[in-house]
Short mmCIF file of C-alpha atoms and ligand atoms in Angstrom, two decimals:
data_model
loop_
_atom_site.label_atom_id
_atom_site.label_comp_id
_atom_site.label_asym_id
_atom_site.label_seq_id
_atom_site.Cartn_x
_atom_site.Cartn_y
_atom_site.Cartn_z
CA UNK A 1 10.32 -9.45 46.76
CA UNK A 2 7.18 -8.06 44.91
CA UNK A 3 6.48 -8.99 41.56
CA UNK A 4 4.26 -7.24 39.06
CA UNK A 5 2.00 -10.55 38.98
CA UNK A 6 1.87 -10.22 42.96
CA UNK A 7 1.54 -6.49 42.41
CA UNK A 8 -1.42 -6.47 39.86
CA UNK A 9 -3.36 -8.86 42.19
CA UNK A 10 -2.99 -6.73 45.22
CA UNK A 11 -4.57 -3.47 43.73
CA UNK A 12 -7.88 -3.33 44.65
CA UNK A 13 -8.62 -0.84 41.85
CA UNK A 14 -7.24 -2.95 39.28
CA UNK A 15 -10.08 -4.91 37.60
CA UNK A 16 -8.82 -8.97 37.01
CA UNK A 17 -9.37 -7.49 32.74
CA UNK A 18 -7.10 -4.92 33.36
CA UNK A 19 -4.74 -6.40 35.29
CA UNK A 20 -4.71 -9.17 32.31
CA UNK A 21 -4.01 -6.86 29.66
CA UNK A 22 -1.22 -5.41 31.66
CA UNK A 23 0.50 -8.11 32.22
CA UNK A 24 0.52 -9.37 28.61
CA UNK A 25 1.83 -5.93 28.03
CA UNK A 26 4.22 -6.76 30.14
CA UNK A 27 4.97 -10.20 29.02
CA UNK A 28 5.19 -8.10 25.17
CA UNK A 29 8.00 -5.80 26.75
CA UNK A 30 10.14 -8.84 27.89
CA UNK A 31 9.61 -10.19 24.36
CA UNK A 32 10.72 -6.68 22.57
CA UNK A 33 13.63 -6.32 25.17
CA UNK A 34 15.04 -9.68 23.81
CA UNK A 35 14.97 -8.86 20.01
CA UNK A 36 16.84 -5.59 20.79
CA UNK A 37 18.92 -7.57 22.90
CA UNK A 38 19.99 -10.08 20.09
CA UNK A 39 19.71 -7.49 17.16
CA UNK A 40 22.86 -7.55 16.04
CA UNK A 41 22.78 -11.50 16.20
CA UNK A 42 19.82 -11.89 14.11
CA UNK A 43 20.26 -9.45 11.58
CA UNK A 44 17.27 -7.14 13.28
CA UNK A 45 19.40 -3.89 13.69
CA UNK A 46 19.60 -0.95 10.75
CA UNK A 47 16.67 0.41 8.85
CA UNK A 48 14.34 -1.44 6.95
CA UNK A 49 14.44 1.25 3.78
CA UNK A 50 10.41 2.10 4.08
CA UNK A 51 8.99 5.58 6.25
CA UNK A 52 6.10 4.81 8.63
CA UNK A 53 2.89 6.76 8.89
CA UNK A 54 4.84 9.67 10.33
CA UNK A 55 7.27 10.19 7.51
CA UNK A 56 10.45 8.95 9.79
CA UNK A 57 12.70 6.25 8.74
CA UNK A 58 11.41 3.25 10.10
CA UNK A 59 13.77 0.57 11.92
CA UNK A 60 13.64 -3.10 11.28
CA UNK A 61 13.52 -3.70 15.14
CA UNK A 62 10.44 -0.82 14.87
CA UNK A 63 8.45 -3.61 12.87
CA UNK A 64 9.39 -6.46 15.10
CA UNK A 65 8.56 -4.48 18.73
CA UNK A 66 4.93 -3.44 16.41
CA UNK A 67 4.14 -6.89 15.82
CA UNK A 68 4.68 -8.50 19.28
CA UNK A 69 3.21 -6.17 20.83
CA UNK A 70 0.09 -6.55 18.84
CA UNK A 71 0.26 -10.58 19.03
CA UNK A 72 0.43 -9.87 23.01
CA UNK A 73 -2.74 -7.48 22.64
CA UNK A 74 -4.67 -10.32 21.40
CA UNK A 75 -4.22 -12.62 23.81
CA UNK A 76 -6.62 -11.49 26.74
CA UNK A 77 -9.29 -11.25 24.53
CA UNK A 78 -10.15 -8.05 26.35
CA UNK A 79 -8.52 -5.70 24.10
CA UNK A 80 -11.69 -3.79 21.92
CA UNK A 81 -8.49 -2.00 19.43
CA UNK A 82 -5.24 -0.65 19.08
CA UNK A 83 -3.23 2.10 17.88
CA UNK A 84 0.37 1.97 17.20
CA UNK A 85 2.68 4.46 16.01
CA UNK A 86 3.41 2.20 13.02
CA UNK A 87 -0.03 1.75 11.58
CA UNK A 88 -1.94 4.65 9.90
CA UNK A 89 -4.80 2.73 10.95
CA UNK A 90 -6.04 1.05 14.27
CA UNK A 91 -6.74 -2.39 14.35
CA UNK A 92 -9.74 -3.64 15.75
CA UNK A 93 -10.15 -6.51 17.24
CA UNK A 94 -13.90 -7.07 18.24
CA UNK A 95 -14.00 -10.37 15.97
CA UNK A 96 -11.59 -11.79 18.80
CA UNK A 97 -13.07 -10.33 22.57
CA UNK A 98 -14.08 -12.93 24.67
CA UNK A 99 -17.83 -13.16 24.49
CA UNK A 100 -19.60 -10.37 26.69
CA UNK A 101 -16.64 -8.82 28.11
CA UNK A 102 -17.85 -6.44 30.22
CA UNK A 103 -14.78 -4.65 30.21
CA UNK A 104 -13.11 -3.93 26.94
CA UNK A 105 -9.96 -1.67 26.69
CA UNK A 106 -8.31 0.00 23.76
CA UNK A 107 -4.37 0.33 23.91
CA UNK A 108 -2.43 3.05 22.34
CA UNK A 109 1.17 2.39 21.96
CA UNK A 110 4.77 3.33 20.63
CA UNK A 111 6.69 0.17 20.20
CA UNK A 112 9.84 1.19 20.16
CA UNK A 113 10.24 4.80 21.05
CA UNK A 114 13.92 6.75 20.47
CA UNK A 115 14.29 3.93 18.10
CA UNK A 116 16.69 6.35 15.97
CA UNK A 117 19.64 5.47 19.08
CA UNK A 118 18.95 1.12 18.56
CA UNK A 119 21.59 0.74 16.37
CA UNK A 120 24.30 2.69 18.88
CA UNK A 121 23.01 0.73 21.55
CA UNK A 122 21.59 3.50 23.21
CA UNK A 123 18.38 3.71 25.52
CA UNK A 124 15.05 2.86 23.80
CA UNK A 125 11.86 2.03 25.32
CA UNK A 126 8.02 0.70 24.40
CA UNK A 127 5.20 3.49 25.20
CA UNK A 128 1.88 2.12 25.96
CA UNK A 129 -2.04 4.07 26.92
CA UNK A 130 -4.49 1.88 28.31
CA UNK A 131 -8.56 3.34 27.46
CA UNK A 132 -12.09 2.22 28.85
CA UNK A 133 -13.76 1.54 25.15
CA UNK A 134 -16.69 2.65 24.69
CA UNK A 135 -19.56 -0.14 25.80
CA UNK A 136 -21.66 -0.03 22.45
CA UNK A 137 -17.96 -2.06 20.75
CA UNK A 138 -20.60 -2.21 17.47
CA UNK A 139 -20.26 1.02 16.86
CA UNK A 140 -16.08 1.29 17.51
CA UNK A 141 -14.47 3.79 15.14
CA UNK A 142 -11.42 6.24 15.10
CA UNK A 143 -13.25 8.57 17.39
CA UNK A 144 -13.29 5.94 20.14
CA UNK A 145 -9.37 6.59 20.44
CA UNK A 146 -9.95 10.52 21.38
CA UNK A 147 -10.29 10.49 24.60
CA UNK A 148 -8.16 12.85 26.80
CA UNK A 149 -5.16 11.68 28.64
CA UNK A 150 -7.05 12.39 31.93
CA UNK A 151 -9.78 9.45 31.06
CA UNK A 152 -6.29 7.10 30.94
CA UNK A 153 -6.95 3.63 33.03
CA UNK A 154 -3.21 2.95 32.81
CA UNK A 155 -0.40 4.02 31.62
CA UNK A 156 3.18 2.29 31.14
CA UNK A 157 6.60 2.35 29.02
CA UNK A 158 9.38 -0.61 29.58
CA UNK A 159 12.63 1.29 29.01
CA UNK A 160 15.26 -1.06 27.53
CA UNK A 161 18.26 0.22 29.36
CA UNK A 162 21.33 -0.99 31.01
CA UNK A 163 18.57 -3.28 32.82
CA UNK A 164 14.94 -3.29 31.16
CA UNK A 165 12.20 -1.49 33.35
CA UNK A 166 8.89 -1.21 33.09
CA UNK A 167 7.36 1.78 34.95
CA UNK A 168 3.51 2.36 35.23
CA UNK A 169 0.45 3.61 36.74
CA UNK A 170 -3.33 2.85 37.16
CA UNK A 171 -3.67 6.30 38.67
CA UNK A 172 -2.58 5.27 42.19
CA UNK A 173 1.14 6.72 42.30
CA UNK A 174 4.40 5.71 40.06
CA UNK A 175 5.65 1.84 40.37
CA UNK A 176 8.99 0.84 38.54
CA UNK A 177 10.09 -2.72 37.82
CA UNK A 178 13.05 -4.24 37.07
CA UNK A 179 13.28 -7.36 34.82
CA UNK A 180 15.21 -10.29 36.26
CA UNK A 181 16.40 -12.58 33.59
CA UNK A 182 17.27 -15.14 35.38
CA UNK A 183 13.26 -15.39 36.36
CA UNK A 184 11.91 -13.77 33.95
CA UNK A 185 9.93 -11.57 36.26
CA UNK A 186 9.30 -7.95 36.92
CA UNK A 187 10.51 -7.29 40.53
CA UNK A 188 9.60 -3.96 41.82
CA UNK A 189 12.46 -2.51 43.06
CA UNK A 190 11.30 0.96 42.94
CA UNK A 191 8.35 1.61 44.65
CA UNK A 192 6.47 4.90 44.81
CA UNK A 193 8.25 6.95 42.62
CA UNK A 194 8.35 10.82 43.05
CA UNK A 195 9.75 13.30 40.68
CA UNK A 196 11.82 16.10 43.11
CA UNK A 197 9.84 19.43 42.26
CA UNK A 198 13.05 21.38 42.02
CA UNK A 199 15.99 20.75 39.57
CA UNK A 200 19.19 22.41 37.91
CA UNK A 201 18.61 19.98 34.53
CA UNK A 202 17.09 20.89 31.60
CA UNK A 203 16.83 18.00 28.65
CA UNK A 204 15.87 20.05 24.93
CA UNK A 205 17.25 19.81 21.63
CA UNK A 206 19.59 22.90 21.27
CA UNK A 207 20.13 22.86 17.68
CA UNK A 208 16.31 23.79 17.18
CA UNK A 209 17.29 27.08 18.82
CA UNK A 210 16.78 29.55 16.06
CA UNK A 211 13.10 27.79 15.13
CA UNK A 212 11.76 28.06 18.48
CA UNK A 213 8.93 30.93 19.97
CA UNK A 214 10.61 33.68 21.88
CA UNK A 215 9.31 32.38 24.94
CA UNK A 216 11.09 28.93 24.94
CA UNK A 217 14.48 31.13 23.84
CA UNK A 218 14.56 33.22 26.66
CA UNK A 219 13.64 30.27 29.00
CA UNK A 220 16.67 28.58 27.61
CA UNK A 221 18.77 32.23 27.27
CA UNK A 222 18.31 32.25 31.52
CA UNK A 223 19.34 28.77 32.19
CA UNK A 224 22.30 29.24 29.52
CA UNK A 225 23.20 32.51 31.77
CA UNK A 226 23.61 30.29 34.94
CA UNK A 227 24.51 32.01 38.33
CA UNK A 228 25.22 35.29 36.03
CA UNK A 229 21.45 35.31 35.30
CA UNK A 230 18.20 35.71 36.20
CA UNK A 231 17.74 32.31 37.44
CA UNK A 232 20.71 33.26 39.42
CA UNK A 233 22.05 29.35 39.70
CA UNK A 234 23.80 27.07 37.45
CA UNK A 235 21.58 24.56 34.91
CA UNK A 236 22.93 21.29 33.56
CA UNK A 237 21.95 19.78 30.12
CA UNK A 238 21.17 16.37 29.00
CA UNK A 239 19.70 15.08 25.27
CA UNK A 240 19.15 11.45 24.71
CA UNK A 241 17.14 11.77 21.86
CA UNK A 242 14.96 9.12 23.48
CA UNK A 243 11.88 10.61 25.39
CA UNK A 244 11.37 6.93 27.40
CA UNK A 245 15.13 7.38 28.80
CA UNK A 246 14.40 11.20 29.45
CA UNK A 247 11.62 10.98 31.59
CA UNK A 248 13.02 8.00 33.58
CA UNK A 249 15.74 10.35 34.30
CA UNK A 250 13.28 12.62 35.38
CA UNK A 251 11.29 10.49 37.57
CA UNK A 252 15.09 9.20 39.11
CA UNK A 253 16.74 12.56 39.61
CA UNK A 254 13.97 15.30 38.92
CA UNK A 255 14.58 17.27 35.63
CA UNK A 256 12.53 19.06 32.78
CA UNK A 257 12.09 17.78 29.47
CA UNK A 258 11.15 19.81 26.39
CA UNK A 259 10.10 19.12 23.04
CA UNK A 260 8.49 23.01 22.15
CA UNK A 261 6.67 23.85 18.97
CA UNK A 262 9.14 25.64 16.50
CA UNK A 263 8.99 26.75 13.21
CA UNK A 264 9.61 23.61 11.58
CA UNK A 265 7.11 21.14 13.08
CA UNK A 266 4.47 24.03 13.00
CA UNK A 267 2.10 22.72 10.51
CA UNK A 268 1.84 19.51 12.43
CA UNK A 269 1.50 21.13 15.55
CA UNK A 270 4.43 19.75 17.32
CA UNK A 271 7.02 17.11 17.04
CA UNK A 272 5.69 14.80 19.96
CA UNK A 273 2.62 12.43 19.68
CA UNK A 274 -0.50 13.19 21.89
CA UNK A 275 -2.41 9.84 22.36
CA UNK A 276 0.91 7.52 22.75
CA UNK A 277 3.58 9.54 23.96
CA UNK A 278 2.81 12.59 25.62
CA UNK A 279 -0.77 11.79 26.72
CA UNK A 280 0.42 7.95 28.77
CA UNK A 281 4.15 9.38 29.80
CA UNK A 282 1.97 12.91 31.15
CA UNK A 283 -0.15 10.47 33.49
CA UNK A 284 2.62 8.82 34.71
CA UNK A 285 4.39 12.29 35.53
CA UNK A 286 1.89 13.77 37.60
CA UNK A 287 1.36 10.71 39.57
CA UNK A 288 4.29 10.83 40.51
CA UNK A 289 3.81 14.71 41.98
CA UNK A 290 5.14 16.52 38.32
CA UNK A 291 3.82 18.47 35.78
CA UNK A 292 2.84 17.87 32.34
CA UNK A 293 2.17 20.95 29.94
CA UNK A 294 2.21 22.22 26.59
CA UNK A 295 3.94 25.32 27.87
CA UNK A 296 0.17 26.51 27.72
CA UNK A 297 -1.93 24.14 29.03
CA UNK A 298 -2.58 20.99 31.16
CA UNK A 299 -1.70 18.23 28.54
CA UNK A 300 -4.21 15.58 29.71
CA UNK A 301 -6.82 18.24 29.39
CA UNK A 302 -6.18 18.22 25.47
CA UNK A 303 -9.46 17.06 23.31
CA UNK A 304 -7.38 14.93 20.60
CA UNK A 305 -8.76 15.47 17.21
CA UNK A 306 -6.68 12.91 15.05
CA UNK A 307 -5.20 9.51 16.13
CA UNK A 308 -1.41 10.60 14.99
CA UNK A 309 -1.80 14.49 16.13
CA UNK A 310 1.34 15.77 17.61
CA UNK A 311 1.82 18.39 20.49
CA UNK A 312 4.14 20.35 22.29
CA UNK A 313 5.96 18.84 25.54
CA UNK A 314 7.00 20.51 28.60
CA UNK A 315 7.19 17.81 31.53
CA UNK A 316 9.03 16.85 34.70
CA UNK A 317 10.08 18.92 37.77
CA UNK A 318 6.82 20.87 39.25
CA UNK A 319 8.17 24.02 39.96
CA UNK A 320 10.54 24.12 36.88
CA UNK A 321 7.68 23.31 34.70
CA UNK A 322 5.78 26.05 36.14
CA UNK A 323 8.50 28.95 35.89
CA UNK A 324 8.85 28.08 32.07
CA UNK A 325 5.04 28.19 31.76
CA UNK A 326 5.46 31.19 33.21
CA UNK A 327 7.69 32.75 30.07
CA UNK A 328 4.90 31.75 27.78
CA UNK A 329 2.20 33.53 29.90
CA UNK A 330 4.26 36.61 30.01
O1 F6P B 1 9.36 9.74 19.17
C1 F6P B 1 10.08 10.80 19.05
C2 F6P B 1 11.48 10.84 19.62
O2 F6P B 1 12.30 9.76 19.23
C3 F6P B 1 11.55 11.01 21.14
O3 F6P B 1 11.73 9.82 21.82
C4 F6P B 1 12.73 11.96 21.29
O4 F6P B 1 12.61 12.76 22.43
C5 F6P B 1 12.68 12.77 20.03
O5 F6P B 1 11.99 12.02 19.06
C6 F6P B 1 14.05 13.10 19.50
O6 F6P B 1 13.92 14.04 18.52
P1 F6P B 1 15.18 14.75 17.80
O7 F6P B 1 15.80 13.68 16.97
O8 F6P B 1 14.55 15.83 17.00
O9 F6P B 1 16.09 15.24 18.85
#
């Protein structure tokens, strides 16, 4: 069977750096998958009583996944900076690239995404953005990080599941592992992975009803109305509350996932981060034949302007994505 080590070697688009950063993110995801794994042995699970950068409650286990995953970054020596969900800041790491790399990459990442559900033992999963950096590394600042999702080299997320996953692409289709723990190895086991362009399954949180745009309510209003409606066929509805487990879904069964702007997460321009969530699990959608939008535009067309900015998600099924873009062009 193919293994991601066998796998990275056979690309022929996959530079040996890349390929070498991948794997250690890979090799940072089997680490991660083993703390959550033994949480409850070691005393990891439950909150740690400090907020992160983003104001949210952050999890002991959210600290742990951050720091391996940056230990892991360092270890190529082809990894220019980072930015992580956890840090305000990104770390660079020039000091420590192998003398004249002439490939340096930056890596955006959520460690530990959904990490509300860890303690119920629910589906949680590490985000990760792979970037060219920019060749002149002297002059690396924040701005280095903006890039838009389309300029992505690679893109990934391990989903810690009732197996652990890890699901990527360098731009050339959708490839999904599955960890073996006896080996330790990713073993692809799904190839080629296509999202359905059709689908009766919507995945939003319904209690934001009232603070929604009247576009997203009377996208919701016609699926609600079923055969009765408009839509004239019966929707289903799923909310993990974990994006990584929601879009696997997706990319398994078809499906649309929303996170919309509302009235609430206004100011901040959505609820959903652009550079390590929506930007890396948007390339991985449409290579695998979906669609990624803001409910008005392309979301790997987005200019970021800030390292932490936060957008409005629409992603999964083609055509479903497109009928609710439709409601907001209306
Ligand atoms: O990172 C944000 C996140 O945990 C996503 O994984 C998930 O889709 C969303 O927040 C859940 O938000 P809420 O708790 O508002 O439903």
């Amino acid at each position: 069977m193919t293994d991601l080590t066998y796998f990275i070697k056979e690309l022929p688009s996959v530079k040996a750096g890349l390929g070498r950063v991948l794997a250690d993110a890979a090799a940072a995801c089997v680490e991660i998958s083993r703390a959550i794994d033994r949480g409850a042995l070691t005393g990891a699970m439950g909150n740690r009583g400090e907020r992160n950068v983003q104001g949210e409650e952050q999890k002991k286990l959210d600290v742990i996944s951050n720091d391996v995953f940056i230990e892991y970054m360092q270890r190529s020596g082809l990894v220019a900076g980072l930015v992580s969900e956890e840090m305000e800041a990104p770390l660079f790491l020039t000091s420590k690239l192998e003398r004249n790399t002439a490939e340096p990459y930056l890596v955006l990442f959520d460690p530990l995404d959904g990490s509300s559900n860890v303690d119920a033992n629910i589906s949680v999963g590490t985000i990760f953005s792979i970037l060219r950096c920019p060749q002149d590394i002297s002059s690396l600042d924040d701005e280095s990080f903006l890039q838009p999702g389309a300029q992505q080299v690679c893109a990934g997320y391990a989903m810690y599941g009732s197996s652990t996953m890890l699901v990527l692409t360098v731009g050339e289709g959708v490839q999904g592992f599955t960890l073996d723990r006896d080996t330790g190895a990713f073993v692809l086991t799904h190839p080629d992975m296509r999202i359905p362009p059709d689908t009766h399954e919507f995945a939003i949180n319904l209690s934001n009803y009232r603070f929604w745009e009247s576009p997203m309510q009377n996208y919701i209003d016609d699926c609600l109305q079923g055969k009765e409606g408009r839509r004239g066929r019966d929707f289903n509805m799923r909310w993990i509350a974990s994006m990584v487990a929601e879009v696997h879904r997706i990319l398994i069964r078809g499906g649309i996932f929303i996170y919309p702007i509302d009235s609430k997460n206004r100011k901040q321009g959505g609820r959903l981060r652009l550079l390590y969530e929506a930007n890396p699990m948007g390339f991985i959608v449409e290579q695998a034949g979906g669609m990624a939008s803001t409910g008005r535009h392309r979301i790997l067309d987005i200019a970021p302007e800030a390292l932490h900015q936060r957008i409005p998600v629409v992603m999964g099924s083609n055509n479903e994505v497109e009928t609710l873009t439709g409601y907001y062009k209306r």
